[in-house]
Amino acid sequence: MPFTFKLSVRLARMKRFLVVAAALTACEKPLPITSPTPPNSSVAQLVIVPDTVTMSPYQTQQFVAYGRTQAGDSVAATVSWSGSGGTIRTDGSYTADTIDGDYLVTATFQPTPTAPTAAASGTTQVSATSQVKNRGLLAQVVETPSTALVSVGRAAQFIAYGKTKNGDSVAVNVTWSSANPAVATVSSSGLMTGMAAGSTTIIATSQNRSGTAAATVTNVPVASVAVSPAAAGLTVGATTQLTATPEDANGTALSGRVVTWATSNAAAATVSASGLVTGVAAGSATITATSEGQSGTSAITVTNVPVASVTVSPTAATVIIGTTTQVTATPEDANGTALSGRVVTWATSNAAAATVSASGLVTGVAAGSATITATSEGQSGTSAITVTNVPVASVTVSPTAAGVTVGATTQLTATPKDANGTALSGRVVTWATSNSAAATVSASGLVTGVATGSATITATSESVTVSPATASLTVGATTQLTATPKDASGTTLSGRAVTWETSNAAVATVSASGLVTGVAAGSATITATSEGQSGTSAITVTNVPVASVTVSPATASLTVGATTQLTATPKDASGTTLSGRAVTWATSNAAVATVSASGLVTGVA
């Protein structure tokens, strides 16, 4: 706790202390009280002289501390010194530093265990403080330049230095700040950057002193406007987006600037407030973007809608040698809309495998593959065609029976045939015997008698067998076909992928699993294909048979010369009415009543 030293009657009563009045009043070098602590006395409080002092940088001051007993007597006290600023030595000598501020010098008395202390009053340690008012060398902070004008995104460098009370310039460490960082920011080195149009103050602070500079930030003027793309083509009804970039004199893009758009020919192309150009009619127009009096342009050419793609259907197909399949091509615009009246040309990549007519009719020539391409106005679409051999439907062995003596041979021939019974050349045939103990057969079909007995010689060629080979069904009915791929030895090959297709979807359709559905009366060939080999089933679709005909009314009476209309309703076995069926009319007694082809009955007699 601080105490102010005052000359008093108590000081006059001190018998063993020498106090120098000049030191106490002048506060230059006060002399300490040198008398020891009297016996049986205790230090109840400390007094520091001087209790306040104003100092200049590097000035020294001698502080003295003495104690007071509870009785008010002044006694000598050994103290430790500390300070919150400047330099304080163990003898109480204090030197001020160069920085402005108010500091405290503290004296602390710590009694020894053997000496009488303030413990009697409940205190083990006594402290006192003195206030030092330090007036530093720095009088002001000067900032240069005092004003600055920059545009957004540009920078200006500020520097700061100190001025002493004597007017001398000195280097100082400063802290930089901006009064409005939204307008301009400043780095730790004093580099200011414009952020947005406006005004702010740049502040440099050191040792509780500050310097300021006024800063103004303006928008960078638009020097040019770049429009992208500089030229564009679009079709009638289509749109294209233009972008306008205002730039400064250095070509740097300027954000947040207002841009207006205009077209030179609204009959050809219009432009929205956002720069979206729409083709109106074939022709040309100049689109202009303007910002702050500066402009940029884009040259727009509008054309009719071109063919953007060609869709070929089917995209892939398998045909057997000698058969055909129809491929269609649809020119489309960029939106996928079909374009009618466009010329389409057809080409094949491999005429040895498949040819294509001017109308897109593909003919299988030889086993292999070909890409069929349809082209319209430079755009193309393709269909992948696979040509397979005619599948082997049966194998004829000749002779069908033969006798051979032991050790003799006889030659058998095998003829693979298609579903029409036409011989197929170049097919692989394997031979097998049912009893090699009686007869063996070579890979070429040469049979050798081994021992008396009988054997069945089998010739097998590759195929996909479809079962049933023929089927009939009515409209709306279904039938399940199965396909069995086989190798050259006739062994069933499991786990092979089989694809199904119909030759006439208007008559019968087939699912991926071989389920055939009758669509309309007629015939269709269902083909199952596996790894280039195919098998077929001939499908016949008939109308649902008429099971009964209901005539209404069932009975009628009429006078001679009068008429009455009869109606006939054909029905199937379940009683469902069958529409579109032909009905013929007849009378059992034309002398009594006649009937017309439409069922109109006339009374005769």
Coordinates of C-alpha atoms in Angstrom, one line a residue, residues 50-468:
P50 CA 9.2 10.1 -3.2
D51 CA 5.7 8.6 -3.5
T52 CA 5.2 10.2 -7.0
V53 CA 7.7 11.5 -9.5
T54 CA 7.7 12.7 -13.1
M55 CA 10.8 11.7 -15.1
S56 CA 12.4 12.1 -18.6
P57 CA 14.0 9.2 -20.5
Y58 CA 17.3 8.0 -19.0
Q59 CA 16.8 10.2 -15.9
T60 CA 17.7 8.5 -12.6
Q61 CA 15.9 8.8 -9.2
Q62 CA 16.9 7.4 -5.8
F63 CA 14.0 5.9 -3.9
V64 CA 14.1 5.4 -0.1
A65 CA 11.9 3.1 1.9
Y66 CA 11.5 3.0 5.7
G67 CA 9.1 1.4 8.1
R68 CA 6.6 2.6 10.6
T69 CA 5.6 0.7 13.7
Q70 CA 2.1 0.4 15.0
A71 CA 3.0 3.2 17.4
G72 CA 3.8 5.4 14.5
D73 CA 7.6 5.4 15.0
S74 CA 9.8 5.4 11.9
V75 CA 12.3 2.5 11.7
A76 CA 14.8 1.3 9.2
A77 CA 13.7 -1.6 7.1
T78 CA 15.6 -3.8 4.6
V79 CA 13.4 -4.1 1.5
S80 CA 13.5 -5.6 -2.0
W81 CA 12.7 -3.4 -5.0
S82 CA 10.7 -4.1 -8.2
G83 CA 9.2 -2.0 -11.0
S84 CA 6.6 -2.3 -13.8
G85 CA 8.8 -0.2 -16.2
G86 CA 12.2 1.3 -16.4
T87 CA 15.1 -0.2 -14.4
I88 CA 15.1 -0.4 -10.5
R89 CA 18.2 -1.6 -8.7
T90 CA 18.6 -3.3 -5.4
D91 CA 19.6 -0.1 -3.7
G92 CA 16.5 1.7 -4.9
S93 CA 18.2 3.5 -7.8
Y94 CA 15.7 3.8 -10.7
T95 CA 16.4 4.8 -14.4
A96 CA 13.6 5.8 -16.7
D97 CA 13.3 4.3 -20.2
T98 CA 12.3 6.1 -23.4
I99 CA 8.6 4.9 -23.6
D100 CA 5.8 7.0 -22.3
G101 CA 3.7 5.6 -19.5
D102 CA 2.8 5.5 -15.9
Y103 CA 4.7 2.8 -13.9
L104 CA 5.0 1.6 -10.3
V105 CA 8.0 1.1 -8.2
T106 CA 7.4 -1.3 -5.3
A107 CA 9.3 -1.9 -2.1
T108 CA 8.6 -5.1 -0.2
F109 CA 9.7 -5.8 3.4
Q110 CA 10.1 -9.5 4.3
P111 CA 10.9 -9.9 8.1
T112 CA 13.4 -12.4 9.3
P113 CA 12.2 -15.3 11.5
T114 CA 14.2 -14.2 14.5
A115 CA 13.4 -10.5 14.3
P116 CA 10.3 -8.9 15.7
T117 CA 7.8 -8.6 12.8
A118 CA 4.3 -7.6 12.0
A119 CA 3.3 -11.2 12.7
A120 CA 1.8 -9.9 15.9
S121 CA -0.7 -8.0 13.8
G122 CA -1.3 -10.9 11.5
T123 CA 1.0 -9.6 8.7
T124 CA 4.1 -11.6 7.4
Q125 CA 5.0 -9.2 4.5
V126 CA 4.6 -5.4 4.0
S127 CA 4.8 -3.5 0.6
A128 CA 4.5 0.0 -0.6
T129 CA 4.5 1.6 -4.1
S130 CA 5.5 4.8 -5.8
Q131 CA 4.1 6.1 -9.1
V132 CA 6.5 7.0 -11.9
K133 CA 5.2 9.2 -14.7
N134 CA 7.6 8.6 -17.6
R135 CA 7.6 11.1 -20.3
G136 CA 9.3 9.4 -23.3
L137 CA 11.4 10.9 -26.1
L138 CA 8.7 10.3 -28.8
A139 CA 6.5 13.3 -29.3
Q140 CA 4.6 12.2 -32.4
V141 CA 4.3 9.7 -35.2
V142 CA 4.5 11.1 -38.7
E143 CA 2.9 9.2 -41.6
T144 CA 3.7 9.9 -45.3
P145 CA 2.1 10.4 -47.7
S146 CA -0.5 12.2 -45.7
T147 CA -3.1 11.4 -48.4
A148 CA -3.4 8.7 -51.0
L149 CA -5.8 8.0 -53.9
V150 CA -6.0 4.5 -55.4
S151 CA -8.4 2.5 -57.4
V152 CA -10.0 -0.8 -56.3
G153 CA -7.4 -3.6 -56.4
R154 CA -4.4 -1.1 -56.5
A155 CA -2.0 -0.5 -53.7
A156 CA -0.1 2.4 -52.1
Q157 CA 2.9 2.3 -49.7
F158 CA 2.8 4.3 -46.5
I159 CA 5.8 4.9 -44.2
A160 CA 6.0 6.2 -40.7
Y161 CA 8.7 7.7 -38.5
G162 CA 8.9 9.3 -35.0
K163 CA 9.5 12.9 -34.0
T164 CA 11.2 13.5 -30.6
K165 CA 10.4 16.4 -28.3
N166 CA 13.4 18.1 -29.7
G167 CA 12.0 17.8 -33.3
D168 CA 14.5 15.1 -34.3
S169 CA 13.2 12.3 -36.7
V170 CA 13.7 8.8 -35.3
A171 CA 12.9 5.3 -36.6
V172 CA 10.1 3.6 -34.7
N173 CA 8.3 0.3 -34.9
V174 CA 4.6 1.0 -35.7
T175 CA 1.4 -0.9 -35.9
W176 CA -0.7 -0.3 -38.9
S177 CA -4.5 -0.3 -39.1
S178 CA -7.3 0.9 -41.3
A179 CA -10.3 2.7 -39.9
N180 CA -12.5 1.0 -42.6
P181 CA -11.0 -2.3 -43.9
A182 CA -14.0 -2.7 -46.2
V183 CA -12.7 0.3 -48.2
A184 CA -8.9 -0.4 -47.8
T185 CA -6.7 -2.8 -45.9
V186 CA -3.1 -2.1 -44.8
S187 CA -0.4 -4.7 -44.2
S188 CA 2.1 -4.9 -41.3
S189 CA 4.6 -3.1 -43.6
G190 CA 2.2 -0.2 -44.4
L191 CA 1.1 -1.4 -47.8
M192 CA -2.5 -0.3 -48.4
T193 CA -4.8 -2.1 -50.9
G194 CA -8.0 -0.6 -52.2
M195 CA -11.0 -2.9 -51.6
A196 CA -14.1 -0.9 -52.5
A197 CA -14.9 2.7 -53.5
G198 CA -14.9 5.0 -50.4
S199 CA -12.8 6.8 -47.9
T200 CA -10.8 5.6 -44.8
T201 CA -8.0 6.6 -42.5
I202 CA -4.7 4.7 -42.4
I203 CA -3.3 4.8 -38.8
A204 CA 0.3 4.2 -37.6
T205 CA 0.7 3.7 -33.9
S206 CA 3.8 3.6 -31.7
Q207 CA 4.4 4.2 -28.0
N208 CA 0.9 5.5 -27.5
R209 CA 1.4 8.0 -30.3
S210 CA -0.4 7.8 -33.6
G211 CA -0.1 9.3 -37.1
T212 CA -2.8 9.3 -39.7
A213 CA -3.2 9.6 -43.5
A214 CA -6.4 10.0 -45.5
A215 CA -7.0 7.4 -48.2
T216 CA -9.6 7.5 -51.0
V217 CA -10.5 4.4 -53.1
T218 CA -12.2 4.8 -56.5
N219 CA -13.5 2.3 -59.0
V220 CA -11.1 1.6 -61.9
P221 CA -12.6 3.2 -65.1
V222 CA -13.7 0.9 -67.9
A223 CA -11.3 1.2 -70.8
S224 CA -12.7 -1.6 -73.0
V225 CA -15.3 -4.4 -73.1
A226 CA -14.4 -7.9 -74.3
V227 CA -17.3 -10.0 -75.6
S228 CA -16.9 -13.7 -75.8
P229 CA -17.2 -15.4 -78.2
A230 CA -16.3 -12.7 -80.7
A231 CA -18.3 -14.6 -83.3
A232 CA -20.8 -17.4 -83.1
G233 CA -23.2 -19.4 -85.3
L234 CA -26.5 -20.8 -84.2
T235 CA -29.6 -22.3 -85.8
V236 CA -33.1 -20.9 -85.8
G237 CA -34.7 -21.4 -82.4
A238 CA -31.4 -22.2 -80.7
T239 CA -29.6 -20.0 -78.2
T240 CA -26.0 -19.1 -77.3
Q241 CA -24.7 -17.3 -74.2
L242 CA -22.4 -14.3 -74.7
T243 CA -20.3 -12.9 -71.9
A244 CA -19.1 -9.4 -71.6
T245 CA -16.0 -8.5 -69.5
P246 CA -15.3 -4.8 -68.7
E247 CA -11.6 -4.2 -68.5
D248 CA -9.3 -1.5 -67.4
A249 CA -6.5 0.1 -69.4
N250 CA -4.2 -2.8 -68.6
G251 CA -6.7 -5.4 -69.7
T252 CA -7.6 -6.5 -66.2
A253 CA -11.2 -7.7 -65.8
L254 CA -13.4 -5.4 -63.7
S255 CA -16.1 -7.1 -61.7
G256 CA -19.5 -5.6 -60.6
R257 CA -19.9 -3.3 -63.6
V258 CA -23.3 -2.8 -65.3
V259 CA -23.5 -4.1 -68.9
T260 CA -26.3 -3.5 -71.4
W261 CA -26.9 -5.6 -74.5
A262 CA -28.3 -4.7 -78.0
T263 CA -28.7 -6.4 -81.4
S264 CA -28.3 -4.8 -84.8
N265 CA -30.9 -7.1 -86.4
A266 CA -33.7 -8.4 -84.2
A267 CA -35.2 -10.1 -87.2
A268 CA -32.2 -12.5 -87.3
A269 CA -31.2 -12.6 -83.6
T270 CA -32.4 -11.2 -80.3
V271 CA -30.4 -10.7 -77.1
S272 CA -31.6 -10.7 -73.5
A273 CA -30.4 -8.5 -70.7
S274 CA -28.1 -11.3 -69.6
G275 CA -26.5 -11.7 -73.1
L276 CA -28.5 -14.8 -74.2
V277 CA -28.8 -14.7 -78.0
T278 CA -31.7 -16.5 -79.7
G279 CA -31.7 -17.3 -83.4
V280 CA -34.9 -15.9 -85.1
A281 CA -34.3 -16.4 -88.8
A282 CA -31.4 -17.2 -91.1
G283 CA -29.2 -14.1 -91.4
S284 CA -26.6 -12.2 -89.4
A285 CA -26.6 -9.7 -86.5
T286 CA -24.1 -7.8 -84.4
I287 CA -24.6 -8.1 -80.7
T288 CA -23.1 -5.1 -78.7
A289 CA -22.3 -5.0 -75.0
T290 CA -21.8 -1.6 -73.4
S291 CA -20.4 -0.6 -70.0
E292 CA -19.7 2.9 -68.9
G293 CA -19.6 4.2 -72.4
Q294 CA -17.2 1.5 -73.7
S295 CA -18.5 -1.3 -76.0
G296 CA -17.6 -4.7 -77.4
T297 CA -19.3 -6.8 -80.1
S298 CA -19.9 -10.3 -81.3
A299 CA -20.8 -11.3 -84.9
I300 CA -23.8 -13.7 -84.9
T301 CA -24.7 -15.9 -87.9
V302 CA -28.1 -17.7 -87.8
T303 CA -28.6 -20.8 -90.0
N304 CA -31.4 -23.3 -90.5
V305 CA -31.4 -26.3 -88.2
P306 CA -28.7 -28.8 -89.4
V307 CA -28.6 -32.5 -89.0
A308 CA -26.8 -33.1 -85.7
S309 CA -27.0 -36.8 -85.5
V310 CA -28.3 -39.9 -87.4
T311 CA -30.0 -42.7 -85.4
V312 CA -29.8 -46.1 -87.1
S313 CA -32.2 -48.8 -86.0
P314 CA -31.5 -51.5 -85.0
T315 CA -28.1 -50.5 -83.7
A316 CA -27.0 -54.2 -84.1
A317 CA -28.4 -57.2 -85.9
T318 CA -27.5 -60.7 -86.9
V319 CA -28.4 -62.1 -90.3
I320 CA -27.8 -65.5 -91.9
I321 CA -26.0 -65.8 -95.1
G322 CA -28.4 -65.2 -97.9
T323 CA -31.1 -63.5 -95.8
T324 CA -31.9 -59.8 -95.4
T325 CA -32.8 -57.4 -92.7
Q326 CA -34.1 -53.8 -93.0
V327 CA -32.1 -51.0 -91.3
T328 CA -33.7 -47.5 -90.9
A329 CA -32.0 -44.1 -90.5
T330 CA -33.5 -41.1 -88.8
P331 CA -31.7 -37.7 -89.1
E332 CA -32.2 -35.6 -86.0
D333 CA -31.4 -32.1 -84.8
A334 CA -29.4 -31.2 -81.7
N335 CA -32.4 -31.7 -79.5
G336 CA -33.1 -35.2 -80.9
T337 CA -36.0 -34.1 -83.0
A338 CA -36.5 -36.0 -86.2
L339 CA -35.8 -34.1 -89.4
S340 CA -37.9 -35.2 -92.3
G341 CA -37.0 -34.9 -96.0
R342 CA -33.3 -35.2 -95.5
V343 CA -31.2 -37.3 -97.9
V344 CA -29.6 -40.4 -96.4
T345 CA -26.8 -42.5 -98.0
W346 CA -25.9 -46.0 -97.0
A347 CA -22.5 -47.8 -97.0
T348 CA -21.0 -51.0 -95.7
S349 CA -17.6 -51.4 -94.2
N350 CA -17.3 -55.0 -95.5
A351 CA -19.2 -55.9 -98.6
A352 CA -17.7 -59.4 -98.5
A353 CA -19.8 -60.0 -95.4
A354 CA -22.8 -57.8 -95.9
T355 CA -24.1 -55.4 -98.5
V356 CA -26.6 -52.6 -98.1
S357 CA -29.0 -51.2 -100.6
A358 CA -29.9 -47.5 -101.1
S359 CA -32.9 -48.0 -98.9
G360 CA -31.0 -49.7 -96.1
L361 CA -31.8 -53.3 -96.9
V362 CA -28.9 -55.4 -95.6
T363 CA -28.1 -58.8 -97.2
G364 CA -25.8 -61.4 -95.5
V365 CA -23.1 -62.5 -98.0
A366 CA -20.6 -64.5 -95.9
A367 CA -19.9 -65.2 -92.3
G368 CA -18.3 -62.2 -90.7
S369 CA -19.1 -58.7 -89.6
A370 CA -19.7 -55.3 -91.2
T371 CA -20.6 -51.8 -90.0
I372 CA -23.5 -50.3 -91.9
T373 CA -23.3 -46.5 -92.0
A374 CA -26.1 -44.0 -92.7
T375 CA -24.9 -40.5 -93.5
S376 CA -27.0 -37.3 -93.8
E377 CA -25.5 -33.8 -94.1
G378 CA -22.1 -34.9 -92.8
Q379 CA -23.5 -36.7 -89.8
S380 CA -23.5 -40.5 -89.5
G381 CA -25.0 -43.3 -87.5
T382 CA -24.1 -47.0 -87.6
S383 CA -25.5 -50.5 -87.1
A384 CA -23.2 -53.4 -86.3
I385 CA -24.1 -56.4 -88.5
T386 CA -23.0 -59.9 -87.8
V387 CA -23.4 -62.5 -90.6
T388 CA -23.6 -66.1 -89.6
N389 CA -23.7 -69.3 -91.5
V390 CA -27.0 -71.0 -92.1
P391 CA -27.6 -73.1 -89.0
V392 CA -27.4 -76.9 -89.3
A393 CA -30.9 -78.2 -88.7
S394 CA -30.2 -81.8 -89.6
V395 CA -27.5 -84.2 -90.8
T396 CA -28.2 -86.9 -93.4
V397 CA -25.9 -90.0 -93.3
S398 CA -25.6 -92.1 -96.4
P399 CA -26.1 -95.0 -96.7
T400 CA -28.5 -95.2 -93.8
A401 CA -27.6 -98.9 -93.3
A402 CA -24.7 -101.0 -94.4
G403 CA -23.1 -104.4 -93.9
V404 CA -19.4 -105.0 -93.7
T405 CA -17.3 -108.1 -93.1
V406 CA -14.7 -108.2 -90.4
G407 CA -11.6 -106.4 -91.5
A408 CA -13.4 -104.8 -94.4
T409 CA -14.3 -101.1 -94.7
T410 CA -17.2 -99.0 -96.1
Q411 CA -17.4 -95.2 -96.6
L412 CA -20.2 -93.2 -95.0
T413 CA -21.0 -89.6 -96.0
A414 CA -22.7 -87.0 -93.9
T415 CA -24.6 -84.0 -95.4
P416 CA -25.5 -81.2 -93.0
K417 CA -28.7 -79.5 -94.0
D418 CA -30.6 -76.3 -93.1
A419 CA -34.2 -76.2 -92.0
N420 CA -35.4 -76.4 -95.6
G421 CA -33.4 -79.5 -96.2
T422 CA -30.8 -77.7 -98.3
A423 CA -27.3 -79.2 -98.1
L424 CA -24.8 -77.0 -96.3
S425 CA -21.2 -77.2 -97.5
G426 CA -18.0 -76.6 -95.5
R427 CA -19.5 -77.6 -92.2
V428 CA -17.6 -79.6 -89.6
V429 CA -18.8 -83.1 -89.0
T430 CA -17.7 -85.5 -86.3
W431 CA -18.2 -89.2 -86.3
A432 CA -18.9 -91.6 -83.5
T433 CA -19.6 -95.4 -83.1
S434 CA -22.0 -96.9 -80.6
N435 CA -20.0 -100.2 -80.5
S436 CA -16.3 -99.9 -81.3
A437 CA -16.0 -103.7 -80.5
A438 CA -18.0 -104.4 -83.7
A439 CA -17.1 -101.4 -85.9
T440 CA -15.0 -98.3 -85.7
V441 CA -15.3 -95.1 -87.7
S442 CA -12.6 -92.7 -88.7
A443 CA -12.7 -88.8 -88.7
S444 CA -13.6 -89.0 -92.4
G445 CA -16.5 -91.5 -91.9
L446 CA -14.6 -94.7 -93.0
V447 CA -16.2 -97.6 -91.1
T448 CA -14.1 -100.7 -90.4
G449 CA -15.5 -104.1 -89.3
V450 CA -13.9 -105.3 -86.2
A451 CA -16.0 -108.2 -85.1
T452 CA -19.3 -109.8 -85.7
G453 CA -22.0 -107.6 -84.3
S454 CA -23.8 -104.3 -84.9
A455 CA -23.0 -100.6 -84.3
T456 CA -24.7 -97.3 -84.9
I457 CA -22.5 -94.7 -86.6
T458 CA -23.5 -91.1 -85.8
A459 CA -22.5 -88.0 -87.7
T460 CA -22.9 -84.6 -85.8
S461 CA -22.5 -81.0 -87.0
E462 CA -22.7 -77.8 -85.0
S463 CA -26.1 -76.2 -84.5
V464 CA -28.6 -74.5 -82.2
T465 CA -31.7 -76.5 -81.9
V466 CA -35.0 -74.7 -81.3
S467 CA -37.8 -76.6 -79.9
P468 CA -40.5 -76.9 -81.1

